[in-house]
Tab-separated table of C-alpha atoms in Angstrom:
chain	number	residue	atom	x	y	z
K	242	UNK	CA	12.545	20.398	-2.118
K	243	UNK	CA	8.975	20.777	-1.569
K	244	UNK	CA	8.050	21.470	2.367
K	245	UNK	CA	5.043	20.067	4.151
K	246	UNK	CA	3.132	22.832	3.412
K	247	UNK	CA	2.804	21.846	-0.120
K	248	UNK	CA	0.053	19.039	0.749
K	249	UNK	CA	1.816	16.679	-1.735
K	250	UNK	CA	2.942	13.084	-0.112
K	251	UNK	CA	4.907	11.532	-2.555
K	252	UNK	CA	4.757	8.093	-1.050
K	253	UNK	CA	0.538	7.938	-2.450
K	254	UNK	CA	1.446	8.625	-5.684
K	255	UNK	CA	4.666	5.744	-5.304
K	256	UNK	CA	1.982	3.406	-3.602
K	257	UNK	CA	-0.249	3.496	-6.612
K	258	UNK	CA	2.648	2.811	-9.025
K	259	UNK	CA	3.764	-0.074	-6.731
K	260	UNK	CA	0.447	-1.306	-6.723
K	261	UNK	CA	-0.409	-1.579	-9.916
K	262	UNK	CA	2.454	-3.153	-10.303
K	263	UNK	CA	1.431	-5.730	-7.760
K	264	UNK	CA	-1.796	-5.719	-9.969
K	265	UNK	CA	-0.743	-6.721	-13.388
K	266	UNK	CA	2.084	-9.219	-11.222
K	267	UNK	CA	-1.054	-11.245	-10.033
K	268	UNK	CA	-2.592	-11.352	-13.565
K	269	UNK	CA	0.648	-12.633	-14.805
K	270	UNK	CA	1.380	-15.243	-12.494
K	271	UNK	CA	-2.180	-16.333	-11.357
K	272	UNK	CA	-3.138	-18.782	-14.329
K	273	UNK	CA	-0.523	-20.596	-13.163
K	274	UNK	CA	-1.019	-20.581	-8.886
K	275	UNK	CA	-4.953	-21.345	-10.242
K	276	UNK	CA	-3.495	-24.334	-11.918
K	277	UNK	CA	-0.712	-25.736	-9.807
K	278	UNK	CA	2.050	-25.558	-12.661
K	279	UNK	CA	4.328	-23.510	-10.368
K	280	UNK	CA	6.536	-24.397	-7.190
K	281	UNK	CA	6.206	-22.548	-3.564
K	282	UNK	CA	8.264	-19.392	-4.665
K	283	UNK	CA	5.797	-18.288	-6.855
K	284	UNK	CA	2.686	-19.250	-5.150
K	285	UNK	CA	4.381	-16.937	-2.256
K	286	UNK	CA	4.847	-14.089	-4.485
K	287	UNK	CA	1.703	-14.146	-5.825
K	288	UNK	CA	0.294	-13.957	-2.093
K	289	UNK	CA	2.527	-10.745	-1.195
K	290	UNK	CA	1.367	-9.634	-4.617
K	291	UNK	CA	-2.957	-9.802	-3.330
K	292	UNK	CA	-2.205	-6.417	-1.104
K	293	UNK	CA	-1.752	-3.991	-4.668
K	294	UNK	CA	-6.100	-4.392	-5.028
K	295	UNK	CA	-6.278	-3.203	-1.339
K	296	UNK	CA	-4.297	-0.881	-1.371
K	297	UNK	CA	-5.997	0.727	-4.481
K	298	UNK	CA	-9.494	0.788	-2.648
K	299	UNK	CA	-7.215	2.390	0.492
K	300	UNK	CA	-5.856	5.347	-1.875
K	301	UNK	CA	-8.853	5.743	-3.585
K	302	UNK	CA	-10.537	6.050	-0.170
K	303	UNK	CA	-7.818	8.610	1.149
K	304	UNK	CA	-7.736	10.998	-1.657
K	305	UNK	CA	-11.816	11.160	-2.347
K	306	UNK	CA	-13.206	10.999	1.385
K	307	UNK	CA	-10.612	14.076	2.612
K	308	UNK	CA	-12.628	17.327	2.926
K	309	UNK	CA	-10.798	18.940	-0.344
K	310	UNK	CA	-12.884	16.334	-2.470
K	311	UNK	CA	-16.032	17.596	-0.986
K	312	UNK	CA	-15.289	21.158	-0.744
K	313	UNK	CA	-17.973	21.916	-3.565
K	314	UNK	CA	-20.679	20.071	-2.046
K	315	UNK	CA	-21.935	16.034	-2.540
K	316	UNK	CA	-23.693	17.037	-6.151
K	317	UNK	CA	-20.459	18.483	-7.636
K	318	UNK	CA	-18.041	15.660	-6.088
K	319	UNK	CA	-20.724	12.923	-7.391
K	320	UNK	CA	-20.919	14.459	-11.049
K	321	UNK	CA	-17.015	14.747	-11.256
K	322	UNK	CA	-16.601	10.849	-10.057
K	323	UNK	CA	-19.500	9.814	-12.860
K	324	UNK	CA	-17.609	11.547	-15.716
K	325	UNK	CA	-14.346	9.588	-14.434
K	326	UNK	CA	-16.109	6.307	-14.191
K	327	UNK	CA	-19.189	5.717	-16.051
K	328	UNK	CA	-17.577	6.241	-19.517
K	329	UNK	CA	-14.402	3.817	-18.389
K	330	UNK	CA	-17.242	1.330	-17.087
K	331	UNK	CA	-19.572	0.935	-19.978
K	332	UNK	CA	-16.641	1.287	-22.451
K	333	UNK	CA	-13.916	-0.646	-21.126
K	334	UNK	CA	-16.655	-3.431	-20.269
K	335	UNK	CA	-17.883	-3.174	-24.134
K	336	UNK	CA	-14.387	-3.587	-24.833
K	337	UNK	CA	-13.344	-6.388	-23.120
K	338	UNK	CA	-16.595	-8.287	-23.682
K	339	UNK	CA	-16.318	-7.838	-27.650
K	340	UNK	CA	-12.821	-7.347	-28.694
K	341	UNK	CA	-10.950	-9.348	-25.634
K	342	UNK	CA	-13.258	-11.939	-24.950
K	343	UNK	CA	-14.574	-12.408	-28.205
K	344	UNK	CA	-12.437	-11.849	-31.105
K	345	UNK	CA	-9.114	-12.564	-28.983
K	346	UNK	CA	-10.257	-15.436	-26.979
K	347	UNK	CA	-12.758	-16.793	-28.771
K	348	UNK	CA	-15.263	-16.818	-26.192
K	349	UNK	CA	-18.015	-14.048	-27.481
K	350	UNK	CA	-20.743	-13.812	-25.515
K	351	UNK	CA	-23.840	-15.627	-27.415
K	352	UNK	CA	-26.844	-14.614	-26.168
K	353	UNK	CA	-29.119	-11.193	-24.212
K	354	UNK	CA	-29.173	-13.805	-21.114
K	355	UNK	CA	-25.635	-14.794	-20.566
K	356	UNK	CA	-24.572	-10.904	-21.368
K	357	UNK	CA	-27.467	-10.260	-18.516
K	358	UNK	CA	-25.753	-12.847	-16.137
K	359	UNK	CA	-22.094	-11.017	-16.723
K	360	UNK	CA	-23.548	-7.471	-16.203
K	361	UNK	CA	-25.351	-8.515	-12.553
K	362	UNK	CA	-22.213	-10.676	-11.725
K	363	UNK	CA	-19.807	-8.055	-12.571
K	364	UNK	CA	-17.722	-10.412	-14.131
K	365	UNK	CA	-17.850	-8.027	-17.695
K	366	UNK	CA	-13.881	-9.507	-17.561
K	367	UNK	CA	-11.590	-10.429	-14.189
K	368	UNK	CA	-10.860	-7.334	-12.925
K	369	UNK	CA	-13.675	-4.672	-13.870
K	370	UNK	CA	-15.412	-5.300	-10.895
K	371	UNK	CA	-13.518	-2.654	-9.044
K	372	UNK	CA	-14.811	-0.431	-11.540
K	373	UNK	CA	-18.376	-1.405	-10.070
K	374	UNK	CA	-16.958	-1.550	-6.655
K	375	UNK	CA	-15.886	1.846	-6.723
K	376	UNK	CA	-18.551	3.561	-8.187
K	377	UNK	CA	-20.904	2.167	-5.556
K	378	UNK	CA	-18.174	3.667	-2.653
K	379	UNK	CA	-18.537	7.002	-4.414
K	380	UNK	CA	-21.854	6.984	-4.066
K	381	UNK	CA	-21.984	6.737	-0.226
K	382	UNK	CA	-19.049	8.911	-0.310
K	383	UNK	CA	-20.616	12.012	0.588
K	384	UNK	CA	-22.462	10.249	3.615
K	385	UNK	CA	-19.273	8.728	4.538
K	386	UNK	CA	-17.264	11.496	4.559
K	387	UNK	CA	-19.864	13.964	6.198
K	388	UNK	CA	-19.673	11.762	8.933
K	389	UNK	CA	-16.574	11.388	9.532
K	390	UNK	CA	-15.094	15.283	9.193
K	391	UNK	CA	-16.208	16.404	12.921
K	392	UNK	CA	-13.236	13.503	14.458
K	393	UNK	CA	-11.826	12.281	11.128
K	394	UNK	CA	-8.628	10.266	12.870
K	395	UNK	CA	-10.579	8.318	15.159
K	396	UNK	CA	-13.747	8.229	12.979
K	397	UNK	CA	-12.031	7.093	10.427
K	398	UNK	CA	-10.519	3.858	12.310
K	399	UNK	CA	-13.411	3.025	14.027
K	400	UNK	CA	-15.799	2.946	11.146
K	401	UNK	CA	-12.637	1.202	9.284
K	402	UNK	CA	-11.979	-2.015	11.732
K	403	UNK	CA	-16.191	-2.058	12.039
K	404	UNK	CA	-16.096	-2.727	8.112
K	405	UNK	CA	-12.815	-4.484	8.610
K	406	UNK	CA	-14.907	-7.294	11.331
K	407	UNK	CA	-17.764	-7.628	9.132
K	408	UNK	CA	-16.349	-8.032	5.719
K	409	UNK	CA	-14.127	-11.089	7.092
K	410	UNK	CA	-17.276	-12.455	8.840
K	411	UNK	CA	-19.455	-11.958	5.630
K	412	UNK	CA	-16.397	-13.257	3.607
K	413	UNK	CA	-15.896	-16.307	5.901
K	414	UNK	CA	-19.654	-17.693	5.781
K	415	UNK	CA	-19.705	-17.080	2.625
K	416	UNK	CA	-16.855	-19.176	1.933
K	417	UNK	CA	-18.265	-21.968	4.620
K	418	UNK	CA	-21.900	-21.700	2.582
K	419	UNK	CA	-19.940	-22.328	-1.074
K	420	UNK	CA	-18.055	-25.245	1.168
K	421	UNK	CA	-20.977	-26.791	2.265
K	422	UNK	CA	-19.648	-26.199	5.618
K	423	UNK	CA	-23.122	-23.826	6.446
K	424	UNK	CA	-26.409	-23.767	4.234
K	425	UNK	CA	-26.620	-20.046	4.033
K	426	UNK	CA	-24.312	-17.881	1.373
K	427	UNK	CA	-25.050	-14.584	3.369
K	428	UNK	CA	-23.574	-12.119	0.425
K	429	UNK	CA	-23.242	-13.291	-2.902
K	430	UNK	CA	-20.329	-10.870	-4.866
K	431	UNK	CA	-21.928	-8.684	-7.306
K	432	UNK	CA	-22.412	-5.383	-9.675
K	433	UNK	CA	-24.759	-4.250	-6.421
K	434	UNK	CA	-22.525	-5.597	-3.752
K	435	UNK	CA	-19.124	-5.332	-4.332
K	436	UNK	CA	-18.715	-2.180	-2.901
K	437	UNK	CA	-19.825	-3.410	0.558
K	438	UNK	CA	-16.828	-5.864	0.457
K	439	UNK	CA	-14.558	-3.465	-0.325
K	440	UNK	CA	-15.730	-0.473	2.050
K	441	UNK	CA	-13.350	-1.330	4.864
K	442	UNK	CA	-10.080	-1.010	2.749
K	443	UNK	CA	-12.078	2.423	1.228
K	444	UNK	CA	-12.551	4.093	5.166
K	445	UNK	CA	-9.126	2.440	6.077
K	446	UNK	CA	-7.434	4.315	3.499
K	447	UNK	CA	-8.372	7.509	4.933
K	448	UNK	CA	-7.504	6.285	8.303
K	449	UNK	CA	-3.957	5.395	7.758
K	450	UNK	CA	-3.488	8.976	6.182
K	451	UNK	CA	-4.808	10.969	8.687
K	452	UNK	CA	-4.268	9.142	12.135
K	453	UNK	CA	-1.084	7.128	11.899
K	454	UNK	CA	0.077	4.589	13.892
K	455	UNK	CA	3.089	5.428	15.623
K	456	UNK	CA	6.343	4.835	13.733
K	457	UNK	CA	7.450	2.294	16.445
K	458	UNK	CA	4.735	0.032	15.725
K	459	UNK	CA	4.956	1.012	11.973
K	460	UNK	CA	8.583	-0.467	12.088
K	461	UNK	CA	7.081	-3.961	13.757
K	462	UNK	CA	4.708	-3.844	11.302
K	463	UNK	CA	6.790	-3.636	8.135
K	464	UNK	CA	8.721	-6.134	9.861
K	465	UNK	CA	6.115	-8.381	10.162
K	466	UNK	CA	4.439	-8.635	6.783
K	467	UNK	CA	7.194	-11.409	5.384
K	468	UNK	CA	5.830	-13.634	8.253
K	469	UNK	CA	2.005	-12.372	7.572
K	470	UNK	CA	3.427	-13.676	3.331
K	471	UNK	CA	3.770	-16.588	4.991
K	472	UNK	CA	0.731	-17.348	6.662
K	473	UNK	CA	-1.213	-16.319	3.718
K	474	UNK	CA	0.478	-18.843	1.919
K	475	UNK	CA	0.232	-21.765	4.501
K	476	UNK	CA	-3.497	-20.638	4.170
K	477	UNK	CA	-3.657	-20.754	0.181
K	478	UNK	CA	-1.863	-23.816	-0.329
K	479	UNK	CA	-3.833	-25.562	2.413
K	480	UNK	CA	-7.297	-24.003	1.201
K	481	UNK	CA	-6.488	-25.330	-2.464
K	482	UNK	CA	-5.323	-29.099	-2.038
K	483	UNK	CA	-1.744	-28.362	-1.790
K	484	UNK	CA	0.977	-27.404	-4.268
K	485	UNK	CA	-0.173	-29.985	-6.435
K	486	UNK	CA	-4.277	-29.908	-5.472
K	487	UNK	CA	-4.790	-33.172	-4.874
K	488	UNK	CA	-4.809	-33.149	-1.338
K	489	UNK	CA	-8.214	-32.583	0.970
K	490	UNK	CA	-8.851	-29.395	2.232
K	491	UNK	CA	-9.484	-28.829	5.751
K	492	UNK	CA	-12.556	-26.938	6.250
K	493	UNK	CA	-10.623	-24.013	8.298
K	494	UNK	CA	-8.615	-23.569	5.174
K	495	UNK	CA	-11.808	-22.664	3.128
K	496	UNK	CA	-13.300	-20.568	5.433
K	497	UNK	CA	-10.110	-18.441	5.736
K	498	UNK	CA	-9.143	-18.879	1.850
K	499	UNK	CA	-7.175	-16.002	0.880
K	500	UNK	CA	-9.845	-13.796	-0.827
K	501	UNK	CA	-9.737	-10.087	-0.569
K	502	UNK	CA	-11.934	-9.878	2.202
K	503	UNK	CA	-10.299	-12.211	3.931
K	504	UNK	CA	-8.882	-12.475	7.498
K	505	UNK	CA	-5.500	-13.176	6.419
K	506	UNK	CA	-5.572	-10.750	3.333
K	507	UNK	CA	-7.013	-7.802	5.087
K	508	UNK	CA	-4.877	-8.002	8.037
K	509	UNK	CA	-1.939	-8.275	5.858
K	510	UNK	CA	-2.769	-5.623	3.566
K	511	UNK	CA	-3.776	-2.772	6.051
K	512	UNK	CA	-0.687	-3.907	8.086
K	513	UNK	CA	1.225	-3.279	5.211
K	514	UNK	CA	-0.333	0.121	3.869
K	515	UNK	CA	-0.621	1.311	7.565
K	516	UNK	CA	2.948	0.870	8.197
K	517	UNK	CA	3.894	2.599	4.652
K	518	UNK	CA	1.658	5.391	5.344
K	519	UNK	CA	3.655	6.220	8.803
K	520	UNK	CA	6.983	5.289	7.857
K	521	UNK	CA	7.020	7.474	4.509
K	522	UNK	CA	4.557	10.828	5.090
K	523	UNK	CA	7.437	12.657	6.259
K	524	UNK	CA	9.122	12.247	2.788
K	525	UNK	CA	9.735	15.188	0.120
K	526	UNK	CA	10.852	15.052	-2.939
K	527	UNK	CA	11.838	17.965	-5.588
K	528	UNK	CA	9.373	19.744	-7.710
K	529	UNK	CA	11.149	17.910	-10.941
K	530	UNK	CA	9.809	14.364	-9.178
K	531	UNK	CA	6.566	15.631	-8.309
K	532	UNK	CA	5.667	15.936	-11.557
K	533	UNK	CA	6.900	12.827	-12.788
K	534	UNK	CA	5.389	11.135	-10.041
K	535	UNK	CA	1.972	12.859	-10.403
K	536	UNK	CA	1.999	11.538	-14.258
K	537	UNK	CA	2.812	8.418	-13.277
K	538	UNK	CA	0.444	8.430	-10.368
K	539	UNK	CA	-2.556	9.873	-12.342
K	540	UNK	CA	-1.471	7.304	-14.963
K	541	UNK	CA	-1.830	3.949	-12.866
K	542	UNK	CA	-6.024	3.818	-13.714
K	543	UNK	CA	-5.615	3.756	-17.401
K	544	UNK	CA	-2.754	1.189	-16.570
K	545	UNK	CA	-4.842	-0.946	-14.305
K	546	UNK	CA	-8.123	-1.139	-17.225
K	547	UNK	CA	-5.771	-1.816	-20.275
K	548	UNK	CA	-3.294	-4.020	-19.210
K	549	UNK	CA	-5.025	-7.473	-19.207
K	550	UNK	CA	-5.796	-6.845	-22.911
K	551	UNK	CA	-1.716	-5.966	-23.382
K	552	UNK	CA	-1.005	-9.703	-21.312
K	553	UNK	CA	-3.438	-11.525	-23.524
K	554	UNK	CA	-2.715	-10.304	-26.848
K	555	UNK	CA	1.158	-10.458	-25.691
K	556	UNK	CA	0.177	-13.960	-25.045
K	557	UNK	CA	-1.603	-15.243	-28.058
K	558	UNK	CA	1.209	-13.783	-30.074
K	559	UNK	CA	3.835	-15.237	-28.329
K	560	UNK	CA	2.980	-18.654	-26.628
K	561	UNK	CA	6.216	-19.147	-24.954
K	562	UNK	CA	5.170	-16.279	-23.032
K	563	UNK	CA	2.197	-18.608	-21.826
K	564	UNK	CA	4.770	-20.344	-19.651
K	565	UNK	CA	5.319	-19.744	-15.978
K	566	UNK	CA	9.035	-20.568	-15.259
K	567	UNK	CA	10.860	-17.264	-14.326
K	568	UNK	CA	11.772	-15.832	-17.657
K	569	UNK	CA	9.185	-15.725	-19.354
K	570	UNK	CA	7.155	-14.615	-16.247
K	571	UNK	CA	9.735	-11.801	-15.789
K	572	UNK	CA	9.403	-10.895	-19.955
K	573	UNK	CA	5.583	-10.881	-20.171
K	574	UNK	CA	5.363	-8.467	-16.763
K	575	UNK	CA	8.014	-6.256	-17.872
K	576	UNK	CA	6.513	-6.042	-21.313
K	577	UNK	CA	2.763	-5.838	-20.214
K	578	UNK	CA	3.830	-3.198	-17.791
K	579	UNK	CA	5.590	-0.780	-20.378
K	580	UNK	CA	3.198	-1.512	-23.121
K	581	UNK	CA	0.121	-0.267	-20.048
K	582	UNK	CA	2.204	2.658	-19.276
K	583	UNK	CA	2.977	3.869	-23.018
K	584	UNK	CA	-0.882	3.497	-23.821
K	585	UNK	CA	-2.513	4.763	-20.550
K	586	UNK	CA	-0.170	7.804	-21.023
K	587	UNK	CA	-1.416	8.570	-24.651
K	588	UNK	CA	-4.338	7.819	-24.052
K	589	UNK	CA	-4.560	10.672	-21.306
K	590	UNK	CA	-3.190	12.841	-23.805
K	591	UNK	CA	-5.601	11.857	-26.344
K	592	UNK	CA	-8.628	14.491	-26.233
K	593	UNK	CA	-11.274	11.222	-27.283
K	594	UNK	CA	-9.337	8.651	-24.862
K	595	UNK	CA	-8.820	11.133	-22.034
K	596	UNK	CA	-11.908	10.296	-20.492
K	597	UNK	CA	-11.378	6.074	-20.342
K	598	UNK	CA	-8.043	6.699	-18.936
């Protein structure tokens, strides 16, 4: 068994596999939720399901804002984060634009100005934007992390809840100003912005790693996130017209909508990871499952960026798959899943792929 001294925590490396998990569970399941063709049970899942993105800003924020990541200076940490995600950006987004969106779905892009529009928005296809997200984090990762070194625990939660606060506010009027409820959209979610929503899970990340909360209240915590599944729910169902969305909304339901900047979704999610974190540091596991686990680990971003192309051509080969009752939900994430893992493995393995995945 590997002792403490090793620096590995095998529960990071498990969290990232969970969560992308989580991640291509959402993708499967949320046409449906979207479109009120599926009962309670799923709509509930797919809520316990929103804490994988999260919880992939909080581990990338825990691994690249602890002092070994900056240990060769801001210049050399900045240059080794651009050859990770620049290529993966501009190629992936290429990819999904042309061969996804286009040939598959038969929605190409048809002019300079809508291609302009999708590059500012971020929305190059649904979940690239934490590609953009992250590489603006990385950027004021140096910064970030400079600051935070001289008290790093309490630094770290501090800056963490102050990002926490001000994402749900920004979220919230936001929400009110698409409503109607206000006049004013205060942040409008974009290739320049996303980062800023996303900061607090980033900083939080590398709170919950270094400072812990006691394993009493990590206990109460775990404990707690079914009923916290629950209230995101209530919230969901209530923000969207009901199960079958033909009911009004209240306007507290669309100010607290379960976005990922949410109240209900970021208290949820850093309850969760917080708890996690304190629960399972202590953990070891044998040099055999390190490595497994660091393959799989290291494996989870190629995983993440491919998989909505394996669900959609999975999909448009096999319609039945297209349906949301349990068995074909369970065959499509299974299959997407596997299919992810095979590719983003080769592809690591690949000397030309290597640097997408």
């Amino acid at each position: 068994m590997n002792s403490p001294a090793s620096g590995y925590l095998p529960y990071l490396d498990v969290t990232r596999i969970v969560a992308v998990l989580g991640v291509v569970g959402v993708h499967v399941i949320g046409g449906g939720v979207d479109a009120h063709e599926v009962g309670i049970a799923t709509v509930a899942l797919h809520m316990a399901l929103k804490a994988a993105v999260p919880i992939f800003f909080m581990m990338s924020g825990a691994l690249s804002l602890a002092p070994r990541a900056q240990r060769q200076g801001p210049g050399e940490f900045l240059r080794r984060r651009a050859r990770r995600i620049v290529p993966a950006l501009v190629i992936w987004s290429a990819f999904y634009l042309v061969v996804v969106r286009g040939a598959i779905s038969g929605a190409p892009v048809e002019s300079f100005g809508e291609l302009m529009d999708l590059l500012v928005s971020g929305e190059t296809y649904t979940h690239l934007y934490f590609l953009f997200a992250i590489a603006g984090l990385y950027l004021f990762t140096p910064v970030l992390a400079s600051f935070l070194s001289e008290d790093e625990g309490r630094r770290s939660w501090v800056v963490g809840l102050i990002a926490a606060v001000w994402t749900i506010l920004t979220v919230s009027a936001s929400q009110a100003g698409g409503r109607g409820i206000i006049s004013t959209v205060p942040l409008t979610a974009g290739t320049l912005t996303f980062f800023l929503l996303y900061a607090c899970y980033y900083v939080l990340g590398r709170a919950v790693l270094v400072a812990p909360i006691p394993r009493s209240a990590a206990v109460v915590g775990l404990l707690l996130c079914p009923a916290l599944v629950v209230g995101v729910t209530y919230v969901y169902v209530n923000s969207t017209g009901g199960l079958e969305g033909n009911a009004p909304v209240e306007p507290w339901a669309s100010v607290l909508a379960p976005l990922y900047g949410s109240l209900p979704v970021v208290v949820y999610s850093v309850t969760l990871m917080a708890s996690v974190s304190s629960l399972c540091r202590r953990w070891r596991v044998s040099e055999r499952t390190e490595s497994t686990l660091r393959t799989l680990g290291e494996a989870t971003f190629g995983i993440f960026l491919v998989h909505f192309a394996v669900l959609v051509i999975l999909r448009s080969m096999f319609p039945e798959l297209q349906n949301y009752d349990a068995g074909p939900v369970a065959v499509t994430w299974t299959v997407t899943v596997l299919v992810s893992t095979v590719i983003a493995l080769a592809g690591k393995r690949t000397p030309l792929l290597r640097v997408i995945f």
